[in-house]
XYZ file of C-alpha atoms in Angstrom:
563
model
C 97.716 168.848 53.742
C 95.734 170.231 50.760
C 91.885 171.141 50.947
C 90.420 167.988 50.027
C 91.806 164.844 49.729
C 91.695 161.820 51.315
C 93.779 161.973 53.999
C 97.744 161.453 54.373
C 99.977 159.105 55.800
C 101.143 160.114 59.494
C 104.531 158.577 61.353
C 106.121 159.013 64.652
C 109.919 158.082 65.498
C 110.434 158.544 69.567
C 114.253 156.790 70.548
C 114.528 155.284 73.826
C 111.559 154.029 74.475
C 110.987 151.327 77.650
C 108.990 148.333 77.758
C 105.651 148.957 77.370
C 102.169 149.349 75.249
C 101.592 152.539 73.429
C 98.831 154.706 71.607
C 99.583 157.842 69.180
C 97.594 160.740 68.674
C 98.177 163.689 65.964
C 96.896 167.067 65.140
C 97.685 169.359 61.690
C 98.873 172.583 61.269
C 97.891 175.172 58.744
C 100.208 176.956 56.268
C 101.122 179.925 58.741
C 102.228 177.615 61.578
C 99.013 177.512 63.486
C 97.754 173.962 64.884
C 94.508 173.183 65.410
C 93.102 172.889 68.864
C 92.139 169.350 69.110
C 94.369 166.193 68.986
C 92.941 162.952 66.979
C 93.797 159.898 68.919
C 95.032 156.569 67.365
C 93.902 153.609 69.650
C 94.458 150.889 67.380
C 96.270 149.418 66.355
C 98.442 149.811 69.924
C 102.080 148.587 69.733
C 104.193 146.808 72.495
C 108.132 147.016 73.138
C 109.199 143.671 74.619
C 113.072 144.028 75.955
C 114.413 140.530 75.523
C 117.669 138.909 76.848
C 119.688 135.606 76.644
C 117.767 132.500 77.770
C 119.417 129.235 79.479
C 118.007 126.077 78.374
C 119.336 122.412 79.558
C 118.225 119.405 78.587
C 117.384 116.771 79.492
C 115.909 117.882 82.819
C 117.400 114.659 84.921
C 119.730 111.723 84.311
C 119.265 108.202 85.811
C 121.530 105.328 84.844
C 122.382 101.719 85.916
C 125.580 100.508 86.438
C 127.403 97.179 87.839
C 129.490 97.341 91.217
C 133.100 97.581 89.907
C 131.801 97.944 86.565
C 132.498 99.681 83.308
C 131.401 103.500 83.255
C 128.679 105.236 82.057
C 128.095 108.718 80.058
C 125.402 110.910 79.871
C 125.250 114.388 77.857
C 123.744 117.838 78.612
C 122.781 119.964 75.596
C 123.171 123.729 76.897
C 121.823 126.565 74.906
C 120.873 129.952 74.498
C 117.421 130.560 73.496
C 117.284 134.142 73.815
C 118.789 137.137 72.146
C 122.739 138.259 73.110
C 124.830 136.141 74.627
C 125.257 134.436 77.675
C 128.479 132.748 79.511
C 128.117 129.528 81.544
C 129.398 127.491 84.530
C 128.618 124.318 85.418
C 129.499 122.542 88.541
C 128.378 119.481 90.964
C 126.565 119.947 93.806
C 127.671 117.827 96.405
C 130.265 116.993 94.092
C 130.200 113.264 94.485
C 133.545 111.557 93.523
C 131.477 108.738 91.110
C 130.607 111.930 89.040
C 132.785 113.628 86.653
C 131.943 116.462 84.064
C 133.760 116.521 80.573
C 135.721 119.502 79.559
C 134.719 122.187 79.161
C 132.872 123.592 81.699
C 132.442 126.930 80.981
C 131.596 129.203 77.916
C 130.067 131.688 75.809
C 126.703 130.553 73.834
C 125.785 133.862 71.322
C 121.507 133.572 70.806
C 120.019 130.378 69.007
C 123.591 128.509 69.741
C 124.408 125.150 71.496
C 127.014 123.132 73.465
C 127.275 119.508 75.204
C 128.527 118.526 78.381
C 129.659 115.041 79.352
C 128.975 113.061 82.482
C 130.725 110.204 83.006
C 129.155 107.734 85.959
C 131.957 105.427 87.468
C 130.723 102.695 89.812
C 133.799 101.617 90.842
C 134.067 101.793 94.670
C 130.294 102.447 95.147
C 127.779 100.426 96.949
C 125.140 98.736 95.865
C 122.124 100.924 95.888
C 121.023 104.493 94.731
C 123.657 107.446 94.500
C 122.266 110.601 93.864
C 124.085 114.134 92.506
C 123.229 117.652 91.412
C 124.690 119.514 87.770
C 123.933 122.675 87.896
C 124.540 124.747 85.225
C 125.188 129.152 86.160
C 124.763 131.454 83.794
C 123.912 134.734 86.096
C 121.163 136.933 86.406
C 119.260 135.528 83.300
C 116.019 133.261 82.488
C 116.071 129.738 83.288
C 119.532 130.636 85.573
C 120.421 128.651 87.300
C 119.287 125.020 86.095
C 119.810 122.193 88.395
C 119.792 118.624 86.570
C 119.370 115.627 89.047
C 121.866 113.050 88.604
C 120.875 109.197 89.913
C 122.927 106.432 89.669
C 121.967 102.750 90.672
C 124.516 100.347 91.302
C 123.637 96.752 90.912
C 125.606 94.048 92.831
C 124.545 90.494 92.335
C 125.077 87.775 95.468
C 125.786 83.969 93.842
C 123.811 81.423 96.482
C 123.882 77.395 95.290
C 121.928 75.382 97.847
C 122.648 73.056 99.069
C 126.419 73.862 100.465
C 127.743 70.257 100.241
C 125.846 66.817 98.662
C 126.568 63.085 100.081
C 125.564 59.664 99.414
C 126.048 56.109 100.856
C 125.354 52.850 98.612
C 126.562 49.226 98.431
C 129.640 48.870 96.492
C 129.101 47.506 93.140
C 125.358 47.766 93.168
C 123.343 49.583 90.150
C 122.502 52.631 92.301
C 121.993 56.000 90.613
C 121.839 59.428 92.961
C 120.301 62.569 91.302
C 120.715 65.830 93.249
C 119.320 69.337 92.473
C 121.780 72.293 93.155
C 119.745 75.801 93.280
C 121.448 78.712 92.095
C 120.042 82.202 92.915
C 120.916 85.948 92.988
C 120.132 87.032 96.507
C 121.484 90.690 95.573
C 120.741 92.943 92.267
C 121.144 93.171 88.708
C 122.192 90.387 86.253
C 123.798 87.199 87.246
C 125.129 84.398 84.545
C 126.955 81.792 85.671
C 129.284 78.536 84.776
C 130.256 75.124 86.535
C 132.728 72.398 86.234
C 133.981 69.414 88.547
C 137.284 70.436 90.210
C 138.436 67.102 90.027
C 135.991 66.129 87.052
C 135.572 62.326 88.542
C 133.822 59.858 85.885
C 131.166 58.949 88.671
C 130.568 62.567 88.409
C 128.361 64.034 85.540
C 126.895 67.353 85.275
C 123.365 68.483 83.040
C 124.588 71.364 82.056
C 128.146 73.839 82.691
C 126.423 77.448 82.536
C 123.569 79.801 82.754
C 122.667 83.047 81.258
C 120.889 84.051 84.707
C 119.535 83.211 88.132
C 117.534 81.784 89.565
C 118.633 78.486 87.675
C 119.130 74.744 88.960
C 122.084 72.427 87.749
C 121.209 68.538 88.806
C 124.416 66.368 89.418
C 123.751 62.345 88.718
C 125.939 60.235 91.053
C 126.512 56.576 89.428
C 128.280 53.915 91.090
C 128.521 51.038 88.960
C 131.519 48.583 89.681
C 133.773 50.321 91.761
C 135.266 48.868 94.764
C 133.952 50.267 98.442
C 136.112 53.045 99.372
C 134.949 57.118 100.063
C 134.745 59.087 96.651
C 135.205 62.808 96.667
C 135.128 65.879 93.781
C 133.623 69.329 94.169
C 131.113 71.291 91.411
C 132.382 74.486 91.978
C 129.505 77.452 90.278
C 131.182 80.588 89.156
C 129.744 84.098 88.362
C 131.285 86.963 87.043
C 131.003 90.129 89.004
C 129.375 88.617 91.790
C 129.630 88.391 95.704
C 130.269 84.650 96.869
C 131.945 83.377 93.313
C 133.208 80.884 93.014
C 131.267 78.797 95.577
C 132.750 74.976 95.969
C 130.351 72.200 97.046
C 131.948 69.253 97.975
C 130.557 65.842 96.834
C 130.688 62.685 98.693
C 130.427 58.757 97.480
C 130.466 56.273 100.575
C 130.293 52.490 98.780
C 130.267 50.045 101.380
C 131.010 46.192 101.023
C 128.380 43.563 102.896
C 129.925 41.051 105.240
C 127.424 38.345 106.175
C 127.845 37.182 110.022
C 126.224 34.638 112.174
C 126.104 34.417 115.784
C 126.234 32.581 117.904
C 128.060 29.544 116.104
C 126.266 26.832 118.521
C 122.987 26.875 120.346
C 121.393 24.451 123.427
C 117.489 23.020 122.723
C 115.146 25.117 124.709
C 111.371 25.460 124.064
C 109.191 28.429 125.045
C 106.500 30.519 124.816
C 105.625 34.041 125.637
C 102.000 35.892 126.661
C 101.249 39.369 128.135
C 99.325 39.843 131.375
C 97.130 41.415 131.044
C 96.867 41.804 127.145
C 97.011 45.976 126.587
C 96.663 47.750 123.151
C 100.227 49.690 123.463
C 102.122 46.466 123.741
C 102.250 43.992 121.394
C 104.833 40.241 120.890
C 106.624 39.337 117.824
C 108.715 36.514 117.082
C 108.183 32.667 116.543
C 108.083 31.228 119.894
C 110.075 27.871 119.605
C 113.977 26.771 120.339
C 116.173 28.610 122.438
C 117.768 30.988 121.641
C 115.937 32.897 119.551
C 114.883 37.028 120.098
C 111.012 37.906 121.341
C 110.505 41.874 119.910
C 108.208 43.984 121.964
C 106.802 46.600 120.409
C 105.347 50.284 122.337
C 102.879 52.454 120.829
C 103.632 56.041 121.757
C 100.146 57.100 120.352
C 98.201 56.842 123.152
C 98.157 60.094 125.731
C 101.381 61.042 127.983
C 101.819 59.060 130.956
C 103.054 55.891 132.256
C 102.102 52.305 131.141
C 102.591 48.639 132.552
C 102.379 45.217 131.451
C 103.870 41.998 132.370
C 105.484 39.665 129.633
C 105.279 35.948 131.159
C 107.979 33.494 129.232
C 107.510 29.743 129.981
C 109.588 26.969 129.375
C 108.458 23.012 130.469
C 111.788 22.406 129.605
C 113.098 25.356 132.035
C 112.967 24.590 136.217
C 112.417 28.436 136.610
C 109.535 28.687 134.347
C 107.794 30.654 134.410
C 109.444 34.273 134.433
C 108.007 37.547 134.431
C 109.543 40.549 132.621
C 107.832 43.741 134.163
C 107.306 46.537 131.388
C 106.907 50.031 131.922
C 106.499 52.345 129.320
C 106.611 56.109 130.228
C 104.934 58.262 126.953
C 106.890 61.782 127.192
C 106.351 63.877 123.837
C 107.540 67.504 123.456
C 105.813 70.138 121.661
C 107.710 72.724 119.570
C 106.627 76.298 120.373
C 108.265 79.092 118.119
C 107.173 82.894 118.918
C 106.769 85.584 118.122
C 105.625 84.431 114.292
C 105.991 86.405 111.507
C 109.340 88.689 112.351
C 109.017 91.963 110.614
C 110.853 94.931 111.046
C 112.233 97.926 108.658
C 114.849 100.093 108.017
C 115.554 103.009 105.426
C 117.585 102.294 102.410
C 121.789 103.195 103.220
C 121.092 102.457 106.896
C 123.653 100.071 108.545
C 122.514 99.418 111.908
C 121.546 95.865 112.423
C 117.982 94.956 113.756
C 118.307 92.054 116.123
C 115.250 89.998 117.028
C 114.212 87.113 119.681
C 112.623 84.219 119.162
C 111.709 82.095 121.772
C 111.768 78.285 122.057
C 109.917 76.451 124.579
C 108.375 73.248 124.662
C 104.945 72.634 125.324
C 104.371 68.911 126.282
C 106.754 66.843 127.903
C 110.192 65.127 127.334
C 113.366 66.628 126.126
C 112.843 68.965 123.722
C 115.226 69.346 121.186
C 115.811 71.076 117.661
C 117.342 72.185 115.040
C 116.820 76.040 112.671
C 117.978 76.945 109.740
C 116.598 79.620 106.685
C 116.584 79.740 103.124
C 120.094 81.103 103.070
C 119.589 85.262 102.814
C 122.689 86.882 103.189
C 121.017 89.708 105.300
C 119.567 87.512 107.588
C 121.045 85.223 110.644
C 120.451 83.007 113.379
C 122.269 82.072 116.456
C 122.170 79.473 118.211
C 120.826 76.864 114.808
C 120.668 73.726 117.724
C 119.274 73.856 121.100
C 116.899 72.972 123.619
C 114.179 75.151 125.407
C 115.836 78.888 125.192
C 116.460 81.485 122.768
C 117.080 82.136 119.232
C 118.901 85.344 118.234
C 117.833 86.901 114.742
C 119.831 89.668 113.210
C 118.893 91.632 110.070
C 120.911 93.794 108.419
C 119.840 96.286 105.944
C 123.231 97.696 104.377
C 123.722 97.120 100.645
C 119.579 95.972 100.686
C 117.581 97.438 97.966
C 114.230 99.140 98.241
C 111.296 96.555 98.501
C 110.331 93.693 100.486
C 113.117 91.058 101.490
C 111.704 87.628 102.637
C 112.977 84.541 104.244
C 111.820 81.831 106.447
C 113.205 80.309 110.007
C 112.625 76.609 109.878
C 113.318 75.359 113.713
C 112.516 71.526 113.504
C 112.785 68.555 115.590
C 115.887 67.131 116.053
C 116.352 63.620 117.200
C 112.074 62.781 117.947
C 109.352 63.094 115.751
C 107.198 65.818 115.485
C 105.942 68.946 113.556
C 108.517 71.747 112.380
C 108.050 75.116 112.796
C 108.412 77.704 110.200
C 108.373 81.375 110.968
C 107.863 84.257 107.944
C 110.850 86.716 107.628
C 109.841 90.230 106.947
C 112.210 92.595 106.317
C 111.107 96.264 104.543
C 113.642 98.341 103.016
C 112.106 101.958 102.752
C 113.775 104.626 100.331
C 115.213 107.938 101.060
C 113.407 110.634 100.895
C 113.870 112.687 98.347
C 113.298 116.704 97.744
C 111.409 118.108 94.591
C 110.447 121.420 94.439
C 108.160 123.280 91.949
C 107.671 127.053 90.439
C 106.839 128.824 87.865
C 110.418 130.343 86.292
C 108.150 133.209 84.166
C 109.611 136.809 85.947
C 106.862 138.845 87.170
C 106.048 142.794 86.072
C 105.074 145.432 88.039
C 104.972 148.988 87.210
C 107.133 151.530 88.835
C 105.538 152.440 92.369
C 102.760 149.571 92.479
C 102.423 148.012 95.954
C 100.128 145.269 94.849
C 102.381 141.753 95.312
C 102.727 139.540 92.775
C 102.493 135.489 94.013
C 103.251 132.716 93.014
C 103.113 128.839 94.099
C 105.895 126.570 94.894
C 105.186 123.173 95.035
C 107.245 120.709 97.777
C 107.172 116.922 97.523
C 108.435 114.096 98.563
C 109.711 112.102 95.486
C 111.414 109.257 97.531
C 110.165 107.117 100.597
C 110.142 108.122 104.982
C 109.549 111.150 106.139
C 110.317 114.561 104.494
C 110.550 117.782 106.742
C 111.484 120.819 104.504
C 112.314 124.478 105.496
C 112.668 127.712 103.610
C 114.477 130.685 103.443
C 114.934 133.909 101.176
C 117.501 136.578 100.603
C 115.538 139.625 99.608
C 112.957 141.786 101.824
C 110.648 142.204 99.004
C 110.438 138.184 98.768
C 107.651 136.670 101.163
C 106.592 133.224 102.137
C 102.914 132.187 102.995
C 105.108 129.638 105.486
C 108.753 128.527 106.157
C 108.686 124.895 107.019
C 106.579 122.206 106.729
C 106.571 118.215 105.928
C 106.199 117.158 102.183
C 103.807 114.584 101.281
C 104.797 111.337 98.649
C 104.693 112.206 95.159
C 102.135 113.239 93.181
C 101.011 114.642 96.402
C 102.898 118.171 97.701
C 103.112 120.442 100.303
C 102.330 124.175 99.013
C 104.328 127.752 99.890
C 102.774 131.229 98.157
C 105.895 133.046 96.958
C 104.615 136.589 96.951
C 107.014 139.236 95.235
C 106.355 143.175 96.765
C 106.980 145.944 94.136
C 106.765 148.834 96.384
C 110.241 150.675 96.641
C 112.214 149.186 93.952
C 113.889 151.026 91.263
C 113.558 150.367 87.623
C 114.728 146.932 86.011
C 115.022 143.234 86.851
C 115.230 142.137 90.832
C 116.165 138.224 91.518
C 115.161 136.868 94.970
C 116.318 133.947 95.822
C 114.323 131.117 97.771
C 116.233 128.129 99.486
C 114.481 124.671 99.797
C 116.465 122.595 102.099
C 115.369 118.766 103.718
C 117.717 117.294 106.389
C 118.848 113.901 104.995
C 117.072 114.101 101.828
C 118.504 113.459 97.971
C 118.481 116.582 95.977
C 118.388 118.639 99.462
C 118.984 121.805 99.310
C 117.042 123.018 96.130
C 117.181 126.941 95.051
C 113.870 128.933 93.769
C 115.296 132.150 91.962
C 112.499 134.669 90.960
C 112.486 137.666 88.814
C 110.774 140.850 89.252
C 111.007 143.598 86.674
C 109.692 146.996 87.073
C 108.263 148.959 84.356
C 107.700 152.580 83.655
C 103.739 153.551 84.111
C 101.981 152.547 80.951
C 100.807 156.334 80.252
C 102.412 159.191 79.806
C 101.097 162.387 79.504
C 102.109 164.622 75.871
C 101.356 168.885 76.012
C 99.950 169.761 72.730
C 102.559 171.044 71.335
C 104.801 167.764 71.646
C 104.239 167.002 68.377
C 103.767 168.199 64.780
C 103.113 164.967 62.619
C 102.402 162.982 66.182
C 102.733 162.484 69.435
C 103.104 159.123 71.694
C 102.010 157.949 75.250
């Protein structure tokens, strides 16, 4: 440069350069070729060389629809694009390729940087269960970022149950007579999703009339009003029979019954002989007690028994006298024996559980025994739950089997009620809780970073990592882990995963020390016996970089030099 001045402009082209931050330094040279001894170093501004690549990017992260059993489909889309620089080409594919789950064509492709596809998923209930069905997209594009991406798929299938209680409706009544009968049928969904329903009167009968013919949903109630103005004694019979679209148990019939009787007025007997009499009790006792107007024979004395007092047995004599008898008087010897059961039900509540998609039965005893004395009889019936049954429903002292059964049964509390009551005597009914507990499955989620790691060439320091296990589901999750790479390490390799929010934690540590130049992928497999979205795949990258100095003789460089 000339003597003087104020300095001049210096640059520095080097091809080839890795990733990296660098300095410059410089030194001048004088007209005859000689440099000067020392170097002037540029430390800022630094610059950094960042080597970029194609990015995968899905969204959304997870689909979850609802769908009716044997119902129209359902479609979802994936957006799938390249957020990085050059191209990438994709794959996607189902994993484990459920039959309800289909993807739209096509499946594969080439996305250039800052382009964009969709896939369609099509959901088809038909066939499936009621309940939760769970599936995997994953979407492969290779050795790049945010490859591969795994997209839950869950699909709930609704199946709604039509229940009208009660099954069948009768009525007796004098024929001719004013009488009006008003009945309340229930109508309920004991399974899932929507339920609308309609009714009519199979044989639509004029003593027949109906509040309403239809419902948008259950539960709802439909009262029936039974008239039976002036027709002639006979037996009367039509059926309201409840229909719902869609639905388990449609239509249901429930028959209806009209009994109209005719009076007949009878006397007997036609012809009676004079007899006068008179009746007493001896002693007089507070369980017995006379009715009647003593007077002409014949004529009917009632004795009545009081059953309140305590069990045992009771006597009394009833003395009948006649002056106008020659075997007056006569004594009637009572005896009055007070035998009154007591209805014991255990054990009281019945509760069990079972995980959702199991379909082993629970079975269950009750036992009936009688406490107090007499014959002990009854009958048991519930509130009509489809999952739950009884057998015998009438019996004496002995057994009562319960069975529960869980398929098809939605997560959450089911609830019913046993109802053994007297049959044939008075007394107090029974009623035992029904507890039945539907747990879900459990359900693997797994957690890492996705960010690659750098390490310069020959470090031995280990990068790490966490990854983050839970259970997103119900029961019990036991995970275990495995990698594909020596250089990929695990702080453990099995475990049990809490409930979400809650997780279980491995350290994914990443060792540098022997691997060549450029990006390594390890690969870390997250699998849960019996668990949705089991197995799950980690995939970490580790790129190695040159050192971040490099050392420059002084004679490198004439205008500058870089390290």
């Amino acid at each position: 440069m000339p003597n003087g001045g104020g300095g001049v402009t210096l640059s520095a082209t080097v091809p080839g350069l890795g990733a990296g931050t660098y300095h410059w330094q410089a030194r001048v040279r004088d007209q005859t070729g000689r440099a000067s001894v020392l170097w002037t170093a540029f430390t800022s501004p630094a610059f950094t060389v960042l080597i970029t690549g194609p990015i995968l990017s899905v969204t959304p992260g997870s689909v979850s629809d609802t769908g009716l059993a044997n119902g129209s489909a359902r479609t979802a889309t994936l957006t799938i694009a390249n957020t990085g620089s050059r191209s990438l080409t994709w794959n996607a594919s189902k994993a484990p390729d459920s039959a309800w789950l289909s993807l739209g064509a096509p499946t594969t492709g080439t996305l250039t940087s800052g382009t964009s596809t969709t896939l369609t998923l099509t959901l088809s209930p038909t066939g499936l269960a009621a309940g939760q069905h769970a599936d995997t997209v994953i979407v492969d594009a290779g050795a790049v970022t945010g490859s591969p991406t795994k997209i839950p798929v869950i699909f709930t299938v609704q199946q709604p149950v039509l229940s009208v209680r009660p099954g069948s409706v009768a009525h007796i009544a004098n024929a001719g007579s004013s009488t009006t009968f008003t009945d309340t049928l229930r109508i309920s969904n004991a399974g899932t999703g929507p339920l609308s329903w309609a009714a009519m009167k199979l044989k639509n009968q004029p003593w027949l009339t109906l509040n309403k013919t239809s419902g948008p949903r259950a539960p709802d109630s439909l009262v029936i009003t039974i008239a039976v103005g002036v027709r002639p004694a006979g037996i009367y019979v039509d059926t309201v029979v409840v229909t719902a679209p869609g639905a388990t148990g449609s239509p249901d019939s429930i028959p209806v019954t009209l009994t109209l009787q005719q009076p007949v007025l009878a006397v007997a007997p036609s012809s009676v002989t004079s007899l006068n009499w008179s009746a007493s009790l001896a002693p007089s006792v507070s369980w017995l007690s006379l009715s009647g107007s003593p007077g002409l024979a014949p004529s009917d004395l009632v004795l009545a028994l009081n059953p309140t007092g305590p069990a045992g047995t009771l006597t009394d004599t009833v003395v009948i006298t006649s002056a106008d008898a020659n075997n007056s008087p006569l004594k009637v010897l009572v005896t009055f024996r007070i035998r009154q059961p007591v209805l014991s039900v255990t054990p009281s509540p019945v509760q069990d559980s079972a995980q959702q998609g199991d379909t082993a039965v629970r079975i269950k005893t009750l036992t009936v025994s009688n406490t107090g004395g007499g014959t002990l009889t009854w009958a048991a019936t519930t509130k009509g739950a489809t999952w739950l049954t009884i057998v015998p429903t009438l019996g004496g002292v002995g057994t009562i089997t319960v069975t529960l059964r869980p398929a098809s049964l939605a997560t959450g509390d089911h609830l019913d009620t046993i109802t053994v009551a007297p049959n044939g005597w008075t007394g107090t009914s029974v009623k035992v809780p029904v507890l039945f507990r539907i747990t879900p499955l459990p359900q693997l989620s797994v957690t890492s970073s996705s960010k690659p790691d750098t390490a310069y060439l020959g470090s031995t320091a280990p990068t790490t990592s966490p990854i983050l296990i839970t259970n997103a589901g119900g029961g019990t999750l036991n995970w275990a882990a495995t990698k594909d790479n020596t250089w990929v390490g695990l702080s453990k390799l099995s475990g049990t995963a809490p409930l979400s929010p809650l997780s279980d934690t491995t350290i994914l540590s990443l060792s540098p020390g022997g691997l060549a130049l450029g990006a390594h992928i390890g690969h870390v497999v997250i699998t849960a016996a019996g668990a949705l979205s089991s197995p799950d795949t980690v995939a970490k990258t580790l790129v190695i970089v040159p050192c971040a100095v490099h050392p420059v003789t002084p004679d490198a460089l004439d205008a500058g030099s870089l390290t």
